[in-house]
Amino acid sequence: EMVVDDTILHNLETEKCERFLGYNEKEHPIVCQLGGSDPTKLAAAAEVVQRYGYDEVNLNVGCPSCRVACKGEFGCSLMKRPEVVRDAIHAMSRAVQIPVTVKCRLGVDDLDNQEYTRKFVTTVKQGGCKHFIIH
């Protein structure tokens, strides 16, 4: 499940945060997928994720659901803004020691081609992402 950065940042009390980030130790290795587009908020949320003991934090740039992509600037709508994703990845990578990865699509809307996907990955890679999950 994806957790929106604001959900974490507005629920920092242990009992509230546990509801969103809690897991069983047997689940390792475990990845937390974040949604959001503000580099500062994503970096702060990534720090919380790291404190909870996650092995990796992943930025969702692939969800096409209108509940995600149409309500705020996250999910696949971010595919259209590679510089924003690059900056978010850079901020998150500087804030945590665990790997920061990106889940994205092969393209989105009229930007659904190999050339655009290559440009997107090249741009985001500049922010420090070394692992992309493409679907």
PDB file of C-alpha atoms in Angstrom:
ATOM      1  CA  GLU A   1       0.000   0.000   0.000  1.00  0.00           C
ATOM      2  CA  MET A   2       1.108   3.519  -0.725  1.00  0.00           C
ATOM      3  CA  VAL A   3       1.192   6.037   2.131  1.00  0.00           C
ATOM      4  CA  VAL A   4       0.896   9.730   1.331  1.00  0.00           C
ATOM      5  CA  ASP A   5       3.646  11.872   2.871  1.00  0.00           C
ATOM      6  CA  ASP A   6       1.115  14.107   4.659  1.00  0.00           C
ATOM      7  CA  THR A   7      -0.542  11.065   6.233  1.00  0.00           C
ATOM      8  CA  ILE A   8       2.734  10.220   7.956  1.00  0.00           C
ATOM      9  CA  LEU A   9       3.643  13.787   8.816  1.00  0.00           C
ATOM     10  CA  HIS A  10       0.217  14.512  10.371  1.00  0.00           C
ATOM     11  CA  ASN A  11       0.240  11.287  12.410  1.00  0.00           C
ATOM     12  CA  LEU A  12       3.661  11.248  14.058  1.00  0.00           C
ATOM     13  CA  GLU A  13       2.376  10.063  17.437  1.00  0.00           C
ATOM     14  CA  THR A  14       3.465   6.423  17.819  1.00  0.00           C
ATOM     15  CA  GLU A  15      -0.012   4.942  18.110  1.00  0.00           C
ATOM     16  CA  LYS A  16      -1.217   6.831  15.019  1.00  0.00           C
ATOM     17  CA  CYS A  17       1.887   6.288  12.908  1.00  0.00           C
ATOM     18  CA  GLU A  18       1.931   2.591  13.748  1.00  0.00           C
ATOM     19  CA  ARG A  19      -1.393   2.282  11.952  1.00  0.00           C
ATOM     20  CA  PHE A  20       0.232   3.345   8.690  1.00  0.00           C
ATOM     21  CA  LEU A  21       3.804   2.082   9.055  1.00  0.00           C
ATOM     22  CA  GLY A  22       3.570  -0.869  11.412  1.00  0.00           C
ATOM     23  CA  TYR A  23       4.614  -4.305  10.149  1.00  0.00           C
ATOM     24  CA  ASN A  24       5.743  -7.685  11.416  1.00  0.00           C
ATOM     25  CA  GLU A  25       9.518  -8.223  11.700  1.00  0.00           C
ATOM     26  CA  LYS A  26       9.108 -11.417   9.654  1.00  0.00           C
ATOM     27  CA  GLU A  27       8.253  -9.244   6.637  1.00  0.00           C
ATOM     28  CA  HIS A  28      11.842  -8.132   6.013  1.00  0.00           C
ATOM     29  CA  PRO A  29      13.050  -7.062   3.571  1.00  0.00           C
ATOM     30  CA  ILE A  30      10.249  -4.512   3.479  1.00  0.00           C
ATOM     31  CA  VAL A  31       9.708  -1.403   1.371  1.00  0.00           C
ATOM     32  CA  CYS A  32       7.511   1.592   2.123  1.00  0.00           C
ATOM     33  CA  GLN A  33       5.968   3.264  -0.896  1.00  0.00           C
ATOM     34  CA  LEU A  34       5.327   6.980  -0.512  1.00  0.00           C
ATOM     35  CA  GLY A  35       3.059   9.275  -2.473  1.00  0.00           C
ATOM     36  CA  GLY A  36       3.654  12.980  -2.763  1.00  0.00           C
ATOM     37  CA  SER A  37       5.498  15.601  -4.760  1.00  0.00           C
ATOM     38  CA  ASP A  38       6.925  18.092  -2.287  1.00  0.00           C
ATOM     39  CA  PRO A  39      10.629  17.267  -1.821  1.00  0.00           C
ATOM     40  CA  THR A  40      10.724  18.627   1.744  1.00  0.00           C
ATOM     41  CA  LYS A  41       7.691  16.632   2.881  1.00  0.00           C
ATOM     42  CA  LEU A  42       8.867  13.481   1.122  1.00  0.00           C
ATOM     43  CA  ALA A  43      12.299  13.767   2.749  1.00  0.00           C
ATOM     44  CA  ALA A  44      10.710  14.188   6.195  1.00  0.00           C
ATOM     45  CA  ALA A  45       8.386  11.226   5.583  1.00  0.00           C
ATOM     46  CA  ALA A  46      11.335   9.126   4.357  1.00  0.00           C
ATOM     47  CA  GLU A  47      13.154   9.853   7.628  1.00  0.00           C
ATOM     48  CA  VAL A  48      10.175   8.518   9.575  1.00  0.00           C
ATOM     49  CA  VAL A  49      10.055   5.448   7.332  1.00  0.00           C
ATOM     50  CA  GLN A  50      13.752   4.812   7.990  1.00  0.00           C
ATOM     51  CA  ARG A  51      13.243   5.184  11.751  1.00  0.00           C
ATOM     52  CA  TYR A  52      10.546   2.526  11.532  1.00  0.00           C
ATOM     53  CA  GLY A  53      13.146   0.118  10.183  1.00  0.00           C
ATOM     54  CA  TYR A  54      12.125  -0.179   6.547  1.00  0.00           C
ATOM     55  CA  ASP A  55      14.801  -1.481   4.179  1.00  0.00           C
ATOM     56  CA  GLU A  56      13.912   0.826   1.297  1.00  0.00           C
ATOM     57  CA  VAL A  57      11.621   3.738   0.472  1.00  0.00           C
ATOM     58  CA  ASN A  58       9.926   3.934  -2.921  1.00  0.00           C
ATOM     59  CA  LEU A  59       8.311   6.945  -4.568  1.00  0.00           C
ATOM     60  CA  ASN A  60       5.086   6.106  -6.391  1.00  0.00           C
ATOM     61  CA  VAL A  61       5.160   7.666  -9.848  1.00  0.00           C
ATOM     62  CA  GLY A  62       3.047   4.966 -11.440  1.00  0.00           C
ATOM     63  CA  CYS A  63      -0.412   4.748  -9.914  1.00  0.00           C
ATOM     64  CA  PRO A  64      -3.027   5.660 -12.545  1.00  0.00           C
ATOM     65  CA  SER A  65      -5.945   5.616 -10.089  1.00  0.00           C
ATOM     66  CA  CYS A  66      -7.881   8.853 -10.158  1.00  0.00           C
ATOM     67  CA  ARG A  67      -7.958   8.611  -6.354  1.00  0.00           C
ATOM     68  CA  VAL A  68      -4.182   9.114  -6.559  1.00  0.00           C
ATOM     69  CA  ALA A  69      -3.245  10.820  -9.830  1.00  0.00           C
ATOM     70  CA  CYS A  70      -6.203  13.223  -9.934  1.00  0.00           C
ATOM     71  CA  LYS A  71      -6.155  14.352  -6.290  1.00  0.00           C
ATOM     72  CA  GLY A  72      -2.899  16.119  -5.824  1.00  0.00           C
ATOM     73  CA  GLU A  73       0.371  15.845  -7.654  1.00  0.00           C
ATOM     74  CA  PHE A  74       1.440  12.231  -7.212  1.00  0.00           C
ATOM     75  CA  GLY A  75       1.106   8.860  -8.869  1.00  0.00           C
ATOM     76  CA  CYS A  76       1.398   8.710 -12.646  1.00  0.00           C
ATOM     77  CA  SER A  77       0.704  12.439 -13.048  1.00  0.00           C
ATOM     78  CA  LEU A  78       4.302  12.936 -11.851  1.00  0.00           C
ATOM     79  CA  MET A  79       5.558  11.176 -14.998  1.00  0.00           C
ATOM     80  CA  LYS A  80       4.844  14.504 -16.710  1.00  0.00           C
ATOM     81  CA  ARG A  81       7.137  16.329 -14.268  1.00  0.00           C
ATOM     82  CA  PRO A  82      10.485  14.506 -14.214  1.00  0.00           C
ATOM     83  CA  GLU A  83      12.304  17.474 -12.683  1.00  0.00           C
ATOM     84  CA  VAL A  84       9.949  17.424  -9.689  1.00  0.00           C
ATOM     85  CA  VAL A  85      10.579  13.690  -9.274  1.00  0.00           C
ATOM     86  CA  ARG A  86      14.350  14.247  -9.584  1.00  0.00           C
ATOM     87  CA  ASP A  87      14.255  16.915  -6.881  1.00  0.00           C
ATOM     88  CA  ALA A  88      12.119  14.739  -4.599  1.00  0.00           C
ATOM     89  CA  ILE A  89      14.477  11.777  -5.009  1.00  0.00           C
ATOM     90  CA  HIS A  90      17.459  14.020  -4.324  1.00  0.00           C
ATOM     91  CA  ALA A  91      15.905  15.371  -1.112  1.00  0.00           C
ATOM     92  CA  MET A  92      14.860  11.906   0.058  1.00  0.00           C
ATOM     93  CA  SER A  93      18.277  10.399  -0.726  1.00  0.00           C
ATOM     94  CA  ARG A  94      20.021  13.096   1.305  1.00  0.00           C
ATOM     95  CA  ALA A  95      17.679  12.528   4.252  1.00  0.00           C
ATOM     96  CA  VAL A  96      18.043   8.741   4.617  1.00  0.00           C
ATOM     97  CA  GLN A  97      20.640   5.978   4.410  1.00  0.00           C
ATOM     98  CA  ILE A  98      18.276   3.354   2.965  1.00  0.00           C
ATOM     99  CA  PRO A  99      17.828   3.038  -0.824  1.00  0.00           C
ATOM    100  CA  VAL A 100      15.357   5.412  -2.471  1.00  0.00           C
ATOM    101  CA  THR A 101      13.678   3.953  -5.549  1.00  0.00           C
ATOM    102  CA  VAL A 102      11.001   4.951  -8.053  1.00  0.00           C
ATOM    103  CA  LYS A 103       8.040   3.004  -9.381  1.00  0.00           C
ATOM    104  CA  CYS A 104       6.846   4.419 -12.692  1.00  0.00           C
ATOM    105  CA  ARG A 105       5.109   3.469 -15.903  1.00  0.00           C
ATOM    106  CA  LEU A 106       6.458   3.114 -19.434  1.00  0.00           C
ATOM    107  CA  GLY A 107       4.729   6.399 -20.147  1.00  0.00           C
ATOM    108  CA  VAL A 108       1.604   8.397 -19.465  1.00  0.00           C
ATOM    109  CA  ASP A 109      -1.067   9.926 -21.697  1.00  0.00           C
ATOM    110  CA  ASP A 110       0.529  11.397 -24.840  1.00  0.00           C
ATOM    111  CA  LEU A 111       4.024  10.791 -23.373  1.00  0.00           C
ATOM    112  CA  ASP A 112       3.785   7.026 -23.799  1.00  0.00           C
ATOM    113  CA  ASN A 113       6.885   6.242 -25.850  1.00  0.00           C
ATOM    114  CA  GLN A 114      10.415   4.935 -25.360  1.00  0.00           C
ATOM    115  CA  GLU A 115      12.049   8.295 -26.003  1.00  0.00           C
ATOM    116  CA  TYR A 116      10.073   9.970 -23.212  1.00  0.00           C
ATOM    117  CA  THR A 117      10.635   7.081 -20.807  1.00  0.00           C
ATOM    118  CA  ARG A 118      14.385   7.273 -21.469  1.00  0.00           C
ATOM    119  CA  LYS A 119      14.323  11.046 -20.824  1.00  0.00           C
ATOM    120  CA  PHE A 120      12.303  10.547 -17.628  1.00  0.00           C
ATOM    121  CA  VAL A 121      14.692   7.911 -16.238  1.00  0.00           C
ATOM    122  CA  THR A 122      17.758   9.949 -17.229  1.00  0.00           C
ATOM    123  CA  THR A 123      16.393  13.053 -15.490  1.00  0.00           C
ATOM    124  CA  VAL A 124      15.295  11.257 -12.312  1.00  0.00           C
ATOM    125  CA  LYS A 125      18.577   9.346 -12.149  1.00  0.00           C
ATOM    126  CA  GLN A 126      20.320  12.714 -11.688  1.00  0.00           C
ATOM    127  CA  GLY A 127      18.574  12.954  -8.310  1.00  0.00           C
ATOM    128  CA  GLY A 128      20.280   9.781  -7.122  1.00  0.00           C
ATOM    129  CA  CYS A 129      17.808   7.032  -8.003  1.00  0.00           C
ATOM    130  CA  LYS A 130      19.646   3.840  -8.906  1.00  0.00           C
ATOM    131  CA  HIS A 131      16.678   1.475  -9.131  1.00  0.00           C
ATOM    132  CA  PHE A 132      13.486   1.936 -11.137  1.00  0.00           C
ATOM    133  CA  ILE A 133      10.502  -0.392 -11.073  1.00  0.00           C
ATOM    134  CA  ILE A 134       8.695   0.031 -14.380  1.00  0.00           C
ATOM    135  CA  HIS A 135       5.293  -1.408 -15.127  1.00  0.00           C
TER     136      HIS A 135
END
